[in-house]
Coordinates of C-alpha atoms and ligand atoms in Angstrom, one line a residue:
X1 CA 136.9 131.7 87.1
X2 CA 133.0 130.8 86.6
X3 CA 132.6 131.7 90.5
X4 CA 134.1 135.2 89.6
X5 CA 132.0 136.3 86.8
X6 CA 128.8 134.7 89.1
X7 CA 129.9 137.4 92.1
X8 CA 130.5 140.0 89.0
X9 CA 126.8 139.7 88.1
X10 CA 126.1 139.4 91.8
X11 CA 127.5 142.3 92.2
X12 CA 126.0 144.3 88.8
X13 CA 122.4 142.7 90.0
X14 CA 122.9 144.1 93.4
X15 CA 124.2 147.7 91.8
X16 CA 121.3 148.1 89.7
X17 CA 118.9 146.8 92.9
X18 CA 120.4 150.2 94.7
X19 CA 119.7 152.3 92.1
X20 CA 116.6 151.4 91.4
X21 CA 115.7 152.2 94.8
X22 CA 117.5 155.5 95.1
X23 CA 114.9 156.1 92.1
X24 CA 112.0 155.4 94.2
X25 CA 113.5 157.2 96.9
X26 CA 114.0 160.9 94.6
X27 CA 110.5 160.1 93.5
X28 CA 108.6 160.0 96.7
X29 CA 111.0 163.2 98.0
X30 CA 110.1 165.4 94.4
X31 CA 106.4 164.0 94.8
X32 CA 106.6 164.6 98.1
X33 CA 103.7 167.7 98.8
X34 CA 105.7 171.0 99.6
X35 CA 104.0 171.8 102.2
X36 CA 104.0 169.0 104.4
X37 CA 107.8 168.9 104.2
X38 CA 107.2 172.5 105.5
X39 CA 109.5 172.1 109.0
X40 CA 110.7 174.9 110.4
X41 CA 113.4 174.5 113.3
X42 CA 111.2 170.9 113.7
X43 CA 108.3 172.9 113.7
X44 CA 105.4 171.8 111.4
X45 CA 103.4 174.2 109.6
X46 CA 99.7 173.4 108.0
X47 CA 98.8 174.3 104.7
X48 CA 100.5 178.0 103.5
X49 CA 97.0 180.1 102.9
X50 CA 96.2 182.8 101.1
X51 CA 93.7 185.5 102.4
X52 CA 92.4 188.5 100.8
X53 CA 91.4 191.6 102.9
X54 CA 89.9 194.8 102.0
X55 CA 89.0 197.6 104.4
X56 CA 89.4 201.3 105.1
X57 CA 91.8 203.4 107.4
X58 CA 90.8 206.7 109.2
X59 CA 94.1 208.4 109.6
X60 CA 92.5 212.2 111.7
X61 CA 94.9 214.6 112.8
X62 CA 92.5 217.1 113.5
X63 CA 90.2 217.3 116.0
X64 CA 89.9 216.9 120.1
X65 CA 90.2 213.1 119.5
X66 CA 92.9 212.4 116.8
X67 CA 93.6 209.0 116.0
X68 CA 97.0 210.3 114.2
X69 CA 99.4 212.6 116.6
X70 CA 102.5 214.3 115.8
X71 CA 105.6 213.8 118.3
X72 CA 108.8 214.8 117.2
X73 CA 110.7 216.8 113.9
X74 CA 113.7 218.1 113.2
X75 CA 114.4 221.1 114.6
X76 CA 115.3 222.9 111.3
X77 CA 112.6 221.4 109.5
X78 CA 110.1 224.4 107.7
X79 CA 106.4 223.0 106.8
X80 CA 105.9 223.1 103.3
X81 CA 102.5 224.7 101.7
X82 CA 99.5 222.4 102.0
X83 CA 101.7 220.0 103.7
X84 CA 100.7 218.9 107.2
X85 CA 103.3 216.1 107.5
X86 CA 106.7 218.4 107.0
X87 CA 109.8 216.2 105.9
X88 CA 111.0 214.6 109.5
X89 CA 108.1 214.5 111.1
X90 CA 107.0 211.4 113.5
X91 CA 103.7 210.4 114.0
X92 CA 102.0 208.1 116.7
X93 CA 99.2 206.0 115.3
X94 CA 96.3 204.4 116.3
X95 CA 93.9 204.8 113.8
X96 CA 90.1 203.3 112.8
X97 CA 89.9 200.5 110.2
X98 CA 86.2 200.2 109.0
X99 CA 84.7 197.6 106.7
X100 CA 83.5 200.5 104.4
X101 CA 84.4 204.1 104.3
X102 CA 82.3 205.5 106.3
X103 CA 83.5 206.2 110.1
X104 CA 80.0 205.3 110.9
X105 CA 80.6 202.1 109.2
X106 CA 81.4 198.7 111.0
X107 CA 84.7 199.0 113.2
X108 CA 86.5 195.5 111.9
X109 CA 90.1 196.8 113.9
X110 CA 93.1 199.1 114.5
X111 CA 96.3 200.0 113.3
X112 CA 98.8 201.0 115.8
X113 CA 102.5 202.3 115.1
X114 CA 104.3 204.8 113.5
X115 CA 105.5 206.7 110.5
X116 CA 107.5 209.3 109.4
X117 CA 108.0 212.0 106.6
X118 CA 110.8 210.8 104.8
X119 CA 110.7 212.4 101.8
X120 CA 113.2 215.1 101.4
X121 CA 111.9 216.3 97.9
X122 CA 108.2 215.5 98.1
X123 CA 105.3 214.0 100.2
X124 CA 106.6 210.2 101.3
X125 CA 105.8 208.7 104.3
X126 CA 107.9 205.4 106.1
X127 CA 105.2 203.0 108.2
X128 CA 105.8 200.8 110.7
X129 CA 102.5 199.9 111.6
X130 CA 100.8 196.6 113.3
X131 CA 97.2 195.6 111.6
X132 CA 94.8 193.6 114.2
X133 CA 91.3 192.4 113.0
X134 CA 88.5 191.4 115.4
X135 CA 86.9 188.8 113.3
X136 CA 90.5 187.4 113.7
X137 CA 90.5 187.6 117.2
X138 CA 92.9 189.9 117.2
X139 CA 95.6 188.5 115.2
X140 CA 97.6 190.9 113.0
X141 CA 100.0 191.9 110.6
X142 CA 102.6 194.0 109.9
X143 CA 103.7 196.4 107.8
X144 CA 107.2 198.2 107.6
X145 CA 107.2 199.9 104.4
X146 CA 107.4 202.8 102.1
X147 CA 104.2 204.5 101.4
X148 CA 105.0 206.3 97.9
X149 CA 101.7 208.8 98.7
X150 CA 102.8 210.7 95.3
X151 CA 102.5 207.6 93.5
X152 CA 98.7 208.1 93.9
X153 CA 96.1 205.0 93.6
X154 CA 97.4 201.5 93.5
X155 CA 100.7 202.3 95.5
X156 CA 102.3 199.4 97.1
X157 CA 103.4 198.5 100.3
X158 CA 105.1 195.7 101.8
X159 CA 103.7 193.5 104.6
X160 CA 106.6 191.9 106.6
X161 CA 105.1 189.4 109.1
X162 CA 102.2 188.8 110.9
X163 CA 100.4 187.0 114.5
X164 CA 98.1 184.8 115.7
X165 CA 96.2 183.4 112.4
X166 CA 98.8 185.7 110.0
X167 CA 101.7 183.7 111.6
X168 CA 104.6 184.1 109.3
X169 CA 102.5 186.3 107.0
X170 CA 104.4 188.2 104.5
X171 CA 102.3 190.2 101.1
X172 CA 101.6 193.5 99.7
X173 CA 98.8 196.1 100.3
X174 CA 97.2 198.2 97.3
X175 CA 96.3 201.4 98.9
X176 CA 93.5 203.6 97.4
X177 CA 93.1 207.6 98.8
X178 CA 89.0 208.0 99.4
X179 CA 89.5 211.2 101.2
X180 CA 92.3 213.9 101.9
X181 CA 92.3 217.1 103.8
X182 CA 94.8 218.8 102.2
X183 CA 94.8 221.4 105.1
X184 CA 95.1 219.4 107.6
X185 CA 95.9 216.1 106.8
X186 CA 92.9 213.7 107.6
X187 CA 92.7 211.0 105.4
X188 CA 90.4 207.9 104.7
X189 CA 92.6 204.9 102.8
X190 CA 91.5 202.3 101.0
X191 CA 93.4 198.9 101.5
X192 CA 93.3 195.6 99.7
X193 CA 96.0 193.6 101.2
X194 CA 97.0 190.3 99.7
X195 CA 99.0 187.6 102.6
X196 CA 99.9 184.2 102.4
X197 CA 100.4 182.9 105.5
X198 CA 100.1 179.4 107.7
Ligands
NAG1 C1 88.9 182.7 117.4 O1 88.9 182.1 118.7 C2 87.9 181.1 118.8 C3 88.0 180.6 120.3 O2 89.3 180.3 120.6 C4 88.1 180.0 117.8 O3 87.0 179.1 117.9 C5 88.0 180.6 116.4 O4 88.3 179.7 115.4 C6 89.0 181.8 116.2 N1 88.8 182.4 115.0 C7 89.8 182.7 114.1 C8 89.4 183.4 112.9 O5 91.0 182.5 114.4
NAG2 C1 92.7 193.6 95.3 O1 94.0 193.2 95.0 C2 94.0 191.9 94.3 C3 95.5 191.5 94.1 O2 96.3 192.4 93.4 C4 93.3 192.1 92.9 O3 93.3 190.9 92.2 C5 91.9 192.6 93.1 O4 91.3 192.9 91.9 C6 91.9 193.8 94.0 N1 90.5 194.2 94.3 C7 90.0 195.4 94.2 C8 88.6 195.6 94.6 O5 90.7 196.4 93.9

């Protein structure tokens, strides 16, 4: 009988030796930093990091050397007054991206894609455009978003990925209108784009 209640501690002493170090174990994984356990597909990421960028985008449509060029529309669509981008319309893009808003100013990259008019009821444009930087050595990233152009200042858009040193680079872009041509559509935007990326 005494050797029974001896393997009964044995065993209550071994229990509470297990849990104990399930403990530890639970600690170090919840201490454990977040981003170190960051594996992707057994991929390791560094440190997720935050980056701030502020520049300004020369969207011309007019002119011998436009930087913005229409290429398709429906074919019953009618141009509304003092609209230059009539609901339907697709647009090519490479446009200027200056470190101040000035064309004359420092060229810091491009933005190459596309967007449409997609409002049916009022000016609102869809963009799918790609964002590279030379100080970045040409890494970029992406936006695919509405761009609520009635909203006015502050509008948001959504930034959906990214390359090179924006890899996995997802954020949002405050947009700001420093110039519009009302006739014929040129525009100089203001962007402060917030990303966290790896
Ligand atoms: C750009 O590339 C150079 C040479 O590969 C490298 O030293 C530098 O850190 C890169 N800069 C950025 C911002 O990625
Ligand atoms: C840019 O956007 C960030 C994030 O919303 C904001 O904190 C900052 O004040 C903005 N900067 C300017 C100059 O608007």
């Amino acid at each position: 009988k005494k050797e029974k209640q001896d393997s009964v501690v044995e065993n209550e002493e071994s229990t509470m030796r297990t849990l104990s170090l399930l403990a530890v174990l639970l600690l170090v994984v919840a201490s454990h930093p977040r981003n170190a356990a960051n594996a992707h597909g057994g991929h390791r990421f560094g440190k997720e990091k935050l980056t701030n960028l502020r520049f300004y985008l020369h969207d011309t449509l007019s002119g011998s050397d436009p930087t913005a060029v229409p290429v398709a529309h429906g074919a019953s669509t009618t141009p509304r007054p003092g609209d230059p981008t009539p609901f339907s319309s697709v647009y090519v893009v490479d446009d200027v991206l200056t470190e101040g808003p000035e064309r004359t100013s420092r060229v810091v990259g491009s933005a190459q894609g596309l967007y449409a008019s997609t409002g049916r009821h009022g000016l609102g444009l869809v963009l799918g455009i790609d964002f590279a930087f030379n100080d970045y050595n040409g890494s970029s990233f992406v936006v695919f978003s509405r761009n609520p152009v009635a909203d006015g200042d502050g509008r948001e858009l959504a930034v959906v990925g990214g390359r090179g040193a924006f890899r996995l680079a997802r954020g949002f872009a405050l947009l700001r209108t420093h110039y519009l041509n009302t006739g014929n559509g040129d525009a100089i935007i203001e962007y402060n784009v917030t990303l966290m990326h790896y």
